[in-house]
Short mmCIF file of C-alpha atoms and ligand atoms in Angstrom, two decimals:
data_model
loop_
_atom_site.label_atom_id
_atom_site.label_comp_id
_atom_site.label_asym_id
_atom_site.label_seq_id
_atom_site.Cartn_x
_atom_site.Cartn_y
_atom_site.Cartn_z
CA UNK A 10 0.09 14.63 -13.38
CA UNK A 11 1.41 11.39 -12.48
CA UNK A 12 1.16 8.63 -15.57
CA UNK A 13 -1.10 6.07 -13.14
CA UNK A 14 -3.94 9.11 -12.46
CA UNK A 15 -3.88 10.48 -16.01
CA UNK A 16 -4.39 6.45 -17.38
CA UNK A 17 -7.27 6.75 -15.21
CA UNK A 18 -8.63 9.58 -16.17
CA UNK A 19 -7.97 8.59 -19.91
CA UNK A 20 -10.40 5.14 -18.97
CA UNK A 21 -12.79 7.63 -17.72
CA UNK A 22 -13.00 9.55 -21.00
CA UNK A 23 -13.25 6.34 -22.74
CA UNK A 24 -16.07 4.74 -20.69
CA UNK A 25 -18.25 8.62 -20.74
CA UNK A 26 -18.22 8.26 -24.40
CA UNK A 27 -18.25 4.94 -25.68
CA UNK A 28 -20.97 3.41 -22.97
CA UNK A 29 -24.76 3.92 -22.44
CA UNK A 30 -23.91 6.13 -19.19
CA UNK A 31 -25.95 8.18 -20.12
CA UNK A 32 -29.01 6.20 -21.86
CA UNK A 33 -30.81 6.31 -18.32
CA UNK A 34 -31.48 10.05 -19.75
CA UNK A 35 -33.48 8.93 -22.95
CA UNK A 36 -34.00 5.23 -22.76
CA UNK A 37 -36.10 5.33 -18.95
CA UNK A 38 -34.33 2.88 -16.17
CA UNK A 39 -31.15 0.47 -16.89
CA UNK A 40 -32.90 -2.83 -15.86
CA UNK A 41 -30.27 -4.13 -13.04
CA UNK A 42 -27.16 -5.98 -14.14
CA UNK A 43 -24.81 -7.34 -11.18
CA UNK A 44 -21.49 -8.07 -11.17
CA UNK A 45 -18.49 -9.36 -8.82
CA UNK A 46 -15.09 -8.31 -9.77
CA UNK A 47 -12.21 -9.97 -7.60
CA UNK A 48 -9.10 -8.27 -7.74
CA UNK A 49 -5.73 -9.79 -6.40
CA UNK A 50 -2.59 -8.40 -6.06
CA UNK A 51 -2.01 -11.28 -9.09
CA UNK A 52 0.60 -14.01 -9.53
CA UNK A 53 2.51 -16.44 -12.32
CA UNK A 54 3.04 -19.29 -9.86
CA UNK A 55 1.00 -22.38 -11.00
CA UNK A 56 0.06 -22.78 -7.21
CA UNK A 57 -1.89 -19.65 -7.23
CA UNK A 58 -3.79 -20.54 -10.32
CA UNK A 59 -5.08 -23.17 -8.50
CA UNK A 60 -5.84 -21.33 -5.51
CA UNK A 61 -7.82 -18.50 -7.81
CA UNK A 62 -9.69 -20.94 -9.64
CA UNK A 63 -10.80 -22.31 -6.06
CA UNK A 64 -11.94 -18.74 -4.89
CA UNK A 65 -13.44 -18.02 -8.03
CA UNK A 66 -15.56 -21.40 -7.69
CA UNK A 67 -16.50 -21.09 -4.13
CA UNK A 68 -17.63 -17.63 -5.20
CA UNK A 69 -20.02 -18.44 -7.91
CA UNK A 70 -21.08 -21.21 -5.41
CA UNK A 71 -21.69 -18.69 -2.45
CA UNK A 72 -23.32 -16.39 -5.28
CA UNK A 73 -24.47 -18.11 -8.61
CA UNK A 74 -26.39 -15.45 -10.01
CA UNK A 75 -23.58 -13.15 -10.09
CA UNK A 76 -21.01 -13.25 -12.62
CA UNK A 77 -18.02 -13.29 -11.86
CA UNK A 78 -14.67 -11.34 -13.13
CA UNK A 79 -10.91 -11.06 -12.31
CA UNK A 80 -8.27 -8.05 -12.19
CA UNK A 81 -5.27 -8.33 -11.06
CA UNK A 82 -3.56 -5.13 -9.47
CA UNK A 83 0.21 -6.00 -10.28
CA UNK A 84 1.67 -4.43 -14.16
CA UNK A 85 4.66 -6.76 -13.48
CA UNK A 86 2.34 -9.54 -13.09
CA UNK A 87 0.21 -8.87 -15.66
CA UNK A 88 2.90 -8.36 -18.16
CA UNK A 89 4.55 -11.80 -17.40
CA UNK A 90 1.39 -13.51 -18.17
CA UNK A 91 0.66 -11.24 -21.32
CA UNK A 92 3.92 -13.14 -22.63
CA UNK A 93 2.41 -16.47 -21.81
CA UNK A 94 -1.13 -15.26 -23.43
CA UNK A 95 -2.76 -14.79 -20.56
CA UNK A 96 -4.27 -11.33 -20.42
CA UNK A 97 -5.57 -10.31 -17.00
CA UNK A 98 -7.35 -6.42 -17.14
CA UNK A 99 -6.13 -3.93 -14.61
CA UNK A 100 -9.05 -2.87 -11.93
CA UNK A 101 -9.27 0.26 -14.04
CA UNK A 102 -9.97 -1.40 -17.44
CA UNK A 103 -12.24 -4.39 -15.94
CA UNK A 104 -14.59 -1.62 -14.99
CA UNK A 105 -14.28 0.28 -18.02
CA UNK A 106 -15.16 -2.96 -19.33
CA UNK A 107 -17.83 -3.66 -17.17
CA UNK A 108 -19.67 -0.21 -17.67
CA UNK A 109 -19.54 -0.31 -21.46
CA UNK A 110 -21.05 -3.73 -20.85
CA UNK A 111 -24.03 -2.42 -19.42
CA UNK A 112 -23.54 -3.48 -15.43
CA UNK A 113 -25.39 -1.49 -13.09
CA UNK A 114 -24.27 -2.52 -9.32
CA UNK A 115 -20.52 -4.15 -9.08
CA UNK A 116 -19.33 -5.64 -6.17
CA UNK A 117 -15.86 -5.17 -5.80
CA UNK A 118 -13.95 -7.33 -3.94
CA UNK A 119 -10.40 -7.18 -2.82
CA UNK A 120 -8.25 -10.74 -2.23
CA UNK A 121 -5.60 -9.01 0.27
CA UNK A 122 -4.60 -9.92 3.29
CA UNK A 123 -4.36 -6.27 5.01
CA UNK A 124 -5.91 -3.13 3.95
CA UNK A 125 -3.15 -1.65 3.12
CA UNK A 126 -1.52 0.67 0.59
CA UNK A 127 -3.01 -1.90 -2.00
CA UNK A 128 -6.06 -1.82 -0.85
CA UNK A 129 -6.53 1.29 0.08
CA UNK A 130 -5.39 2.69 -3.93
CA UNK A 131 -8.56 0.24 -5.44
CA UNK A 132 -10.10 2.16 -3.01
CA UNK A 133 -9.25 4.95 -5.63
CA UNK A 134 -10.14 3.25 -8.33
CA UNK A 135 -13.53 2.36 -6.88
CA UNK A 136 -14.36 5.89 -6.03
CA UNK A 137 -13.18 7.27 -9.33
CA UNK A 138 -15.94 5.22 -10.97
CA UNK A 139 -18.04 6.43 -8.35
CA UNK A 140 -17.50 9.64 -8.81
CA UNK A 141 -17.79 9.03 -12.77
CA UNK A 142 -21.35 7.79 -12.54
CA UNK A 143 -20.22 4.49 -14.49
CA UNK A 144 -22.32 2.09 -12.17
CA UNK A 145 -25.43 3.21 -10.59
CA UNK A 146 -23.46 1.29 -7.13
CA UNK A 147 -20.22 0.21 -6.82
CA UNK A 148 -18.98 -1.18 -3.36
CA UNK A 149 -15.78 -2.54 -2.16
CA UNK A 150 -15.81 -5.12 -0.12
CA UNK A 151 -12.80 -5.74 2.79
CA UNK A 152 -10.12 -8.10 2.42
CA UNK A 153 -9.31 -11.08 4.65
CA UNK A 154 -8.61 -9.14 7.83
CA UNK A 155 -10.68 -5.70 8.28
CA UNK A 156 -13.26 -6.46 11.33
CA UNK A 157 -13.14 -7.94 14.83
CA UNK A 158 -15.00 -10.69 13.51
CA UNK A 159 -12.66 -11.48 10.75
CA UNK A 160 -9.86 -11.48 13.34
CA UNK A 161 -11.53 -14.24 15.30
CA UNK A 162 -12.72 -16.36 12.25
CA UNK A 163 -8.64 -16.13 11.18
CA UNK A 164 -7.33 -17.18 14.57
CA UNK A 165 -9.66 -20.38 14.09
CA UNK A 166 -8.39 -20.52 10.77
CA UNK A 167 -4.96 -21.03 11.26
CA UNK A 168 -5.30 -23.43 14.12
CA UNK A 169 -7.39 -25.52 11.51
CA UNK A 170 -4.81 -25.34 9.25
CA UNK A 171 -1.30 -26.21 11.23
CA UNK A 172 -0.34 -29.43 10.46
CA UNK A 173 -1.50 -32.07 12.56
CA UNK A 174 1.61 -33.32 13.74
CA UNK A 175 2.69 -30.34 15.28
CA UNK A 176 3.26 -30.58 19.00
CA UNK A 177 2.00 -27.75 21.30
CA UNK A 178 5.88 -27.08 22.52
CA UNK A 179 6.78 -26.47 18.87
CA UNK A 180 6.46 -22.77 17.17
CA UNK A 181 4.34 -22.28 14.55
CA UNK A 182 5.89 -19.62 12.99
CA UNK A 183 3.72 -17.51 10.32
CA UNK A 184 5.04 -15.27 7.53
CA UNK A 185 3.37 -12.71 6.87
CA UNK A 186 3.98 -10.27 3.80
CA UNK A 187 4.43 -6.81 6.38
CA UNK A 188 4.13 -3.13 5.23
CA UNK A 189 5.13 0.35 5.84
CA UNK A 190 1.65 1.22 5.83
CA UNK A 191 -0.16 2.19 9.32
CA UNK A 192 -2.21 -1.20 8.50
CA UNK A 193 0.97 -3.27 9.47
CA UNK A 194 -0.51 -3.56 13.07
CA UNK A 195 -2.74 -5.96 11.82
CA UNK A 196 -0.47 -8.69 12.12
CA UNK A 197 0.45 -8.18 15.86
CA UNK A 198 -2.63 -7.81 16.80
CA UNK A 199 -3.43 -10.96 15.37
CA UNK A 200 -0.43 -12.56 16.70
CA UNK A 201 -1.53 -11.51 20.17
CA UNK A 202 -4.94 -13.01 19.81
CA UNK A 203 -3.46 -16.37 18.35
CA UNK A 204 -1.26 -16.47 21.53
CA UNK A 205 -4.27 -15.98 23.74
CA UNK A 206 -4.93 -19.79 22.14
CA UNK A 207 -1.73 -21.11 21.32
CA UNK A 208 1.04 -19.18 23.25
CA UNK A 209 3.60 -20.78 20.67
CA UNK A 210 2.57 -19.15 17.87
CA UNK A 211 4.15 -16.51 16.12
CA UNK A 212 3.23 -13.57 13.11
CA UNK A 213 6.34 -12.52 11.49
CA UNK A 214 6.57 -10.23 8.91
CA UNK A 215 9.29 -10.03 5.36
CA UNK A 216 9.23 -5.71 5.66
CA UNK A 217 7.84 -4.49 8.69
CA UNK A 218 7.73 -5.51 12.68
CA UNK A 219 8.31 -8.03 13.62
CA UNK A 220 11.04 -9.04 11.24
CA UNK A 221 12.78 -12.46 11.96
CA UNK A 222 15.75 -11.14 14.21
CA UNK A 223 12.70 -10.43 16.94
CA UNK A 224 11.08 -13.18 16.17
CA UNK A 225 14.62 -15.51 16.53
CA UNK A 226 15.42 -13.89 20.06
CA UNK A 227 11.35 -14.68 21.16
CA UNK A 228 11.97 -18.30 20.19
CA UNK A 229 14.98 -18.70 21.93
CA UNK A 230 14.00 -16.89 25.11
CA UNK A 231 11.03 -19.85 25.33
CA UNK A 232 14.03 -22.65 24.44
CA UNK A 233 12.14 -23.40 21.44
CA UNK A 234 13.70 -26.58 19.96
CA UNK A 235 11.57 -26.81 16.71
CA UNK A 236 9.24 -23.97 14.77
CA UNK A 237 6.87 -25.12 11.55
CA UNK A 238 7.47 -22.11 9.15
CA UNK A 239 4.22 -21.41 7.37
CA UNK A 240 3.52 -18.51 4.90
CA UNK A 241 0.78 -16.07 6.00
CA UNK A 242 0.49 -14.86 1.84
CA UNK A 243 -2.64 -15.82 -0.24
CA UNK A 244 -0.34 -17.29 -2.48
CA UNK A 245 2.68 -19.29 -1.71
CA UNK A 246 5.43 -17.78 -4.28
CA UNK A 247 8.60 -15.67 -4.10
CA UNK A 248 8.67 -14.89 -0.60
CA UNK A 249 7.48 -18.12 0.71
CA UNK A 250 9.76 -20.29 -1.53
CA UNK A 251 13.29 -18.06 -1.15
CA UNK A 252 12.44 -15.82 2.05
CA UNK A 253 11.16 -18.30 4.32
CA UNK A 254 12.17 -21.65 3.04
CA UNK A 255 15.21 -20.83 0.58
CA UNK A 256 19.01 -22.34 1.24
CA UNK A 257 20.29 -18.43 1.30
CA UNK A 258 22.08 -17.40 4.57
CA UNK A 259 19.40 -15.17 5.32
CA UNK A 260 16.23 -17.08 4.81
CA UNK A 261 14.39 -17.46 8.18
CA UNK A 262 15.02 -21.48 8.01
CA UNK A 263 18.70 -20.69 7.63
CA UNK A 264 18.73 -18.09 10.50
CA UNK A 265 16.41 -20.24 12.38
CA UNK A 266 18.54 -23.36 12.01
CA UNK A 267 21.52 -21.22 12.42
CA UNK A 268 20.61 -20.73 16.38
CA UNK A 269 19.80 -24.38 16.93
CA UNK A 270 16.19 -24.66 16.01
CA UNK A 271 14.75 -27.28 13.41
CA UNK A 272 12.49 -26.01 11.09
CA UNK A 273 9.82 -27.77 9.22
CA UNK A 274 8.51 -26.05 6.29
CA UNK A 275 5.14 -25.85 4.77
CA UNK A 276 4.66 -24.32 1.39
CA UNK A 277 0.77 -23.73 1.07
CA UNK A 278 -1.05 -19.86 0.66
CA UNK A 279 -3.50 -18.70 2.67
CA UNK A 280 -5.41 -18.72 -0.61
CA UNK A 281 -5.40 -22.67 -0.64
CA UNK A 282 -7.29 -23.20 2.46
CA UNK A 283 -11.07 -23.21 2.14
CA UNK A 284 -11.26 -21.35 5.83
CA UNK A 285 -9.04 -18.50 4.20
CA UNK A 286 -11.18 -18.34 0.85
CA UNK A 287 -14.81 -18.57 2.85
CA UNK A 288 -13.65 -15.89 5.00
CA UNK A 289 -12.47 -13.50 1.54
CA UNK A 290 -15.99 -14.78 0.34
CA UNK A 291 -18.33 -14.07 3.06
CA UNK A 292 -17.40 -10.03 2.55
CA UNK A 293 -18.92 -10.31 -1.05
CA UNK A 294 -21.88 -10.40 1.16
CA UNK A 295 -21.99 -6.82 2.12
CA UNK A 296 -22.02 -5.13 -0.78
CA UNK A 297 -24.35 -7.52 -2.48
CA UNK A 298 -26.72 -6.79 0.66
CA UNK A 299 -26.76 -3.13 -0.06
CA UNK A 300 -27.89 -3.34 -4.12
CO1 LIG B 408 6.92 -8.44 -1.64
#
């Protein structure tokens, strides 16, 4: 049995017999207690704390009756932060948690940008406690790019969000996080349909197609002279700061420079933009809607 399902299956146990699961037996009907859980893939930068502390307010604006808890999906993450005294649950034990507090119907809601592999294991989280009878509902909702709709309300947001100075014969060049997971498509398709508006823009990827030696030849086919690199990450950390904007050789403002083309930078997450966060907070919606 692999150590992440058995620590599972060990939280099970310990939410059977420590919480009221089964007082709806003897007691009559749990009276109705709602929660929200947002669960990020988690991060130390001091940036994202300000992003998540944004989200979290929008979402106990969007829903104030709700209450509103955090997990954070990354042990690496988690573990850095313990060190600091910050302790941030796992999906696994925030709903242990919840449960043995006595919430009925728990919205979960992911803060990714793909549904990918990371979304798609607190998908098996979700249905463990399903499957557990810990809530009497428990819904996930999508992360930032699942539906059509979503697609289109993302291509508005990042045309909101380029910098204003930007002239229309200058790339905008986004980077996103990529994945081997089937899910990477995601990011071409949405490069497509931000080309249908703004044939200079580009969605690059740090692991998966397009990587930046495509995205290099694309910009100098169209003579591009200057590209803003932008990160297309909730959170603006490791990736953005050494992968995209870093001195290294092989950063994509080196490489970029490297063939003639002058690259501004901008260091801001997804996560810090209210169209992003409204867009992550809107799909609380659905599973609150079906309580
Ligand atoms: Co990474």
């Amino acid at each position: 049995m692999k150590k992440k399902n058995f620590y599972i299956l060990a939280v099970a146990f310990a939410v059977l017999f420590s919480s009221n699961l089964f007082a709806g037996h003897h007691g009559g009907e749990k009276p109705m207690k709602k929660a929200i859980l947002l669960v990020a893939f988690g991060s130390s930068e001091e940036s994202a704390r300000i992003s998540f502390e944004n989200i979290e307010k929008r979402t106990r604006t969007a829903y104030p009756d709700v209450p509103v808890f955090w997990a954070y999906t990354s042990h690496i993450i988690r573990n850095k932060l313990a060190k600091q005294g910050l302790l941030l649950d796992s999906p696994e034990v925030a709903l242990a948690k919840l449960s043995g507090e006595g919430f009925t119907h728990v919205a979960v809601q992911s803060l990714h940008t793909i549904p990918g592999f990371e979304f798609h294991d607190l998908s098996r989280v979700v249905t463990s406690f399903k499957n557990m009878g810990a809530f009497k509902k428990i819904i996930q909702g999508y992360p930032l790019l699942a539906t059509q709709e979503d697609m289109e309300r993302v291509v508005e947001a990042v045309l909101k969000t380029i910098p204003k100075n930007r002239k229309k014969d200058e790339a905008v060049l986004l980077m996103g996080h990529g994945t081997h997971h089937p899910s990477n498509v995601f990011y071409t398709a949405l490069m497509f349909q931000l080309q249908l508006r703004d044939p200079n823009i580009y969605v690059g990827n740090v692991e998966g197609y397009p990587e930046i030696p495509e995205i290099k030849e694309w910009l100098m086919e169209k003579k591009i002279k200057k590209a803003w690199l932008m990160p297309f990450m909730s959170v603006a950390g490791d990736h953005a700061k050494n992968d995209m904007a870093g001195d290294d050789d092989d950063s994509w403002k080196s490489i970029l420079t490297n063939a003639g083309i002058e690259c501004e930078v901008v260091l801001k997450g997804t996560a810090e933009y209210d169209e992003y966060v409204d867009i992550w907070v809107d799909h609380i919606k659905t599973p609150l809607a079906h309580f």
